[in-house]
């Protein structure tokens, strides 16, 4: 039997505490979790680039991503887990 993918509890927690403010509703051009078209275009550039933009911040055509979602207390690994969580929920 195939094994279930491991849960990303860290990423889910960070998403619910920080990321949902923008990525839940699309504020400022943020790709909404579950929007496979919007996330797909970003994910096609590679997860490493998504991680880098989320950690350092990024301004693109649709809006801007503040460094660490505006929560400087997050570690790089927590930010990466949150990105992985959102991408996983948007396939």
Coordinates of N, CA and C in Angstrom, one line a residue:
X1 N 0.8 -1.2 0.0 CA 0.0 0.0 0.0 C 0.9 1.2 0.0
X2 N 0.5 2.3 -0.8 CA 1.3 3.5 -0.8 C 1.2 4.2 0.6
X3 N 2.3 4.8 0.9 CA 2.4 5.5 2.2 C 1.9 6.9 2.0
X4 N 1.2 7.4 3.0 CA 0.7 8.8 3.0 C 1.9 9.8 3.2
X5 N 1.8 10.9 2.5 CA 2.8 11.9 2.6 C 2.9 12.4 4.1
X6 N 4.1 12.6 4.6 CA 4.1 13.1 6.0 C 3.5 14.5 6.2
X7 N 2.9 14.7 7.3 CA 2.2 16.0 7.5 C 3.3 17.0 7.8
X8 N 3.0 18.2 7.4 CA 3.9 19.3 7.6 C 3.3 20.2 8.6
X9 N 3.4 19.8 9.9 CA 2.8 20.5 11.0 C 3.5 21.9 11.2
X10 N 4.8 21.9 11.0 CA 5.5 23.2 11.2 C 5.0 24.2 10.1
X11 N 5.0 23.8 8.9 CA 4.5 24.7 7.8 C 3.0 25.1 8.0
X12 N 2.2 24.2 8.4 CA 0.8 24.5 8.6 C 0.6 25.5 9.7
X13 N 1.4 25.3 10.8 CA 1.3 26.2 11.9 C 1.8 27.6 11.6
X14 N 2.9 27.7 10.8 CA 3.4 29.1 10.4 C 2.4 29.7 9.4
X15 N 1.8 28.9 8.5 CA 0.8 29.4 7.6 C -0.4 30.0 8.4
X16 N -0.9 29.3 9.4 CA -2.1 29.7 10.1 C -1.8 30.9 11.0
X17 N -0.5 31.1 11.4 CA -0.2 32.2 12.3 C 0.2 33.5 11.5
X18 N 0.9 33.3 10.4 CA 1.5 34.4 9.7 C 1.0 34.5 8.2
X19 N 1.1 33.5 7.5 CA 0.9 33.5 6.0 C -0.6 33.7 5.6
X20 N -1.5 33.2 6.4 CA -2.9 33.2 6.0 C -3.4 34.6 5.8
X21 N -2.8 35.6 6.5 CA -3.3 37.0 6.4 C -3.3 37.5 4.9
X22 N -2.3 37.1 4.2 CA -2.3 37.5 2.8 C -2.6 36.3 1.8
X23 N -2.1 35.1 2.1 CA -2.3 34.0 1.2 C -3.6 33.3 1.4
X24 N -4.4 33.7 2.4 CA -5.8 33.2 2.5 C -6.7 33.9 1.6
X25 N -6.5 35.2 1.3 CA -7.5 35.9 0.5 C -6.9 36.6 -0.7
X26 N -5.6 36.5 -0.9 CA -4.9 37.1 -2.1 C -4.6 38.5 -1.9
X27 N -4.5 39.0 -0.7 CA -4.2 40.4 -0.5 C -2.8 40.8 -1.1
X28 N -2.8 41.9 -1.8 CA -1.6 42.4 -2.4 C -1.0 41.6 -3.5
X29 N -1.9 40.8 -4.1 CA -1.4 39.9 -5.2 C -0.8 38.6 -4.7
X30 N -0.9 38.3 -3.4 CA -0.4 37.0 -2.9 C -1.2 35.8 -3.5
X31 N -0.5 34.8 -4.0 CA -1.2 33.6 -4.5 C -2.0 33.0 -3.4
X32 N -3.3 32.7 -3.6 CA -4.1 32.1 -2.6 C -3.8 30.6 -2.5
X33 N -3.8 30.1 -1.3 CA -3.6 28.7 -1.1 C -4.8 28.0 -1.8
X34 N -4.5 27.0 -2.6 CA -5.5 26.2 -3.3 C -5.6 26.7 -4.7
X35 N -5.1 27.8 -5.1 CA -5.1 28.3 -6.5 C -4.0 27.7 -7.3
X36 N -4.3 26.6 -7.9 CA -3.2 25.8 -8.6 C -2.6 26.6 -9.8
X37 N -3.4 27.4 -10.4 CA -2.9 28.2 -11.6 C -1.9 29.2 -11.1
X38 N -2.2 30.0 -10.1 CA -1.4 31.0 -9.6 C -0.1 30.4 -9.0
X39 N -0.2 29.4 -8.2 CA 1.0 28.8 -7.6 C 1.8 28.0 -8.6
X40 N 1.1 27.4 -9.6 CA 1.8 26.6 -10.6 C 2.8 27.4 -11.3
X41 N 2.5 28.6 -11.7 CA 3.4 29.5 -12.4 C 4.6 29.8 -11.6
X42 N 4.4 30.0 -10.3 CA 5.5 30.3 -9.4 C 6.4 29.0 -9.1
X43 N 5.7 27.9 -8.9 CA 6.4 26.6 -8.6 C 7.2 26.2 -9.7
X44 N 6.8 26.5 -11.0 CA 7.5 26.1 -12.1 C 8.9 26.7 -12.2
X45 N 9.1 27.7 -11.4 CA 10.5 28.4 -11.4 C 11.4 27.7 -10.4
X46 N 10.8 26.7 -9.6 CA 11.6 26.0 -8.7 C 11.4 26.3 -7.2
X47 N 11.3 25.3 -6.4 CA 11.1 25.5 -4.9 C 12.2 26.3 -4.3
X48 N 13.4 26.2 -4.8 CA 14.5 27.0 -4.2 C 14.3 28.5 -4.4
X49 N 13.8 28.9 -5.5 CA 13.5 30.3 -5.8 C 12.3 30.8 -4.9
X50 N 11.3 29.9 -4.7 CA 10.2 30.3 -3.9 C 10.7 30.5 -2.4
X51 N 11.5 29.6 -2.0 CA 12.1 29.7 -0.6 C 12.8 31.0 -0.5
X52 N 13.7 31.3 -1.5 CA 14.5 32.5 -1.4 C 13.7 33.8 -1.4
X53 N 12.6 33.8 -2.2 CA 11.8 35.0 -2.3 C 11.0 35.2 -1.0
X54 N 10.6 34.0 -0.4 CA 9.8 34.1 0.9 C 10.7 34.6 2.0
X55 N 12.0 34.2 2.0 CA 12.9 34.5 3.1 C 13.4 36.0 3.0
X56 N 13.8 36.3 1.8 CA 14.5 37.6 1.6 C 13.5 38.7 1.1
X57 N 12.3 38.3 0.7 CA 11.3 39.3 0.1 C 11.5 39.4 -1.4
X58 N 10.4 39.9 -2.0 CA 10.4 39.9 -3.5 C 9.3 40.8 -3.9
X59 N 9.6 41.6 -5.0 CA 8.6 42.4 -5.6 C 8.5 41.9 -7.1
X60 N 7.2 41.5 -7.4 CA 7.0 41.0 -8.8 C 5.9 41.8 -9.5
X61 N 5.4 41.2 -10.6 CA 4.4 41.8 -11.4 C 3.0 42.0 -10.6
X62 N 2.7 41.1 -9.8 CA 1.4 41.1 -9.1 C 1.4 41.7 -7.7
X63 N 2.6 41.9 -7.2 CA 2.6 42.5 -5.8 C 4.0 42.2 -5.2
X64 N 4.0 42.3 -3.9 CA 5.3 42.1 -3.2 C 5.1 41.1 -2.0
X65 N 6.2 40.4 -1.7 CA 6.3 39.5 -0.6 C 7.3 40.1 0.4
X66 N 6.8 40.5 1.6 CA 7.8 41.0 2.5 C 8.7 39.9 3.1
X67 N 9.9 40.2 3.4 CA 10.8 39.2 4.0 C 10.1 38.4 5.1
X68 N 10.1 37.1 5.0 CA 9.5 36.2 6.1 C 8.1 36.6 6.4
X69 N 7.4 37.1 5.4 CA 6.0 37.4 5.5 C 5.7 38.5 6.6
X70 N 6.8 39.3 6.8 CA 6.6 40.3 7.8 C 6.9 39.9 9.2
X71 N 7.2 38.6 9.4 CA 7.5 38.1 10.7 C 8.9 37.7 10.9
X72 N 9.7 38.7 11.2 CA 11.2 38.5 11.3 C 11.6 37.4 12.4
X73 N 10.7 37.1 13.3 CA 11.0 36.1 14.3 C 11.1 34.6 13.7
X74 N 10.6 34.4 12.5 CA 10.6 33.1 11.9 C 12.0 32.7 11.4
X75 N 12.3 31.5 11.6 CA 13.6 31.0 11.1 C 13.4 30.7 9.6
X76 N 14.6 30.6 8.9 CA 14.5 30.3 7.5 C 13.8 28.9 7.3
X77 N 14.1 28.0 8.1 CA 13.5 26.7 8.0 C 11.9 26.7 8.2
X78 N 11.5 27.6 9.1 CA 10.0 27.7 9.3 C 9.4 28.3 8.1
X79 N 10.1 29.3 7.5 CA 9.5 29.9 6.2 C 9.5 28.9 5.1
X80 N 10.6 28.1 5.0 CA 10.6 27.1 3.9 C 9.5 26.1 4.1
X81 N 9.2 25.7 5.4 CA 8.1 24.7 5.7 C 6.8 25.3 5.3
X82 N 6.6 26.6 5.6 CA 5.3 27.2 5.2 C 5.1 27.3 3.7
X83 N 6.2 27.6 3.0 CA 6.1 27.6 1.5 C 5.8 26.2 1.0
X84 N 6.5 25.2 1.5 CA 6.2 23.8 1.1 C 4.8 23.5 1.4
X85 N 4.2 23.9 2.6 CA 2.8 23.6 2.9 C 1.9 24.2 1.9
X86 N 2.1 25.5 1.6 CA 1.2 26.2 0.7 C 1.3 25.6 -0.7
X87 N 2.5 25.3 -1.2 CA 2.6 24.7 -2.5 C 1.9 23.4 -2.5
X88 N 2.1 22.6 -1.5 CA 1.5 21.3 -1.4 C 0.0 21.3 -1.4
X89 N -0.6 22.4 -0.8 CA -2.1 22.5 -0.8 C -2.6 23.1 -2.1
X90 N -1.7 23.5 -3.0 CA -2.2 24.2 -4.2 C -1.9 23.5 -5.5
X91 N -1.7 22.2 -5.4 CA -1.4 21.4 -6.6 C -2.7 21.0 -7.2

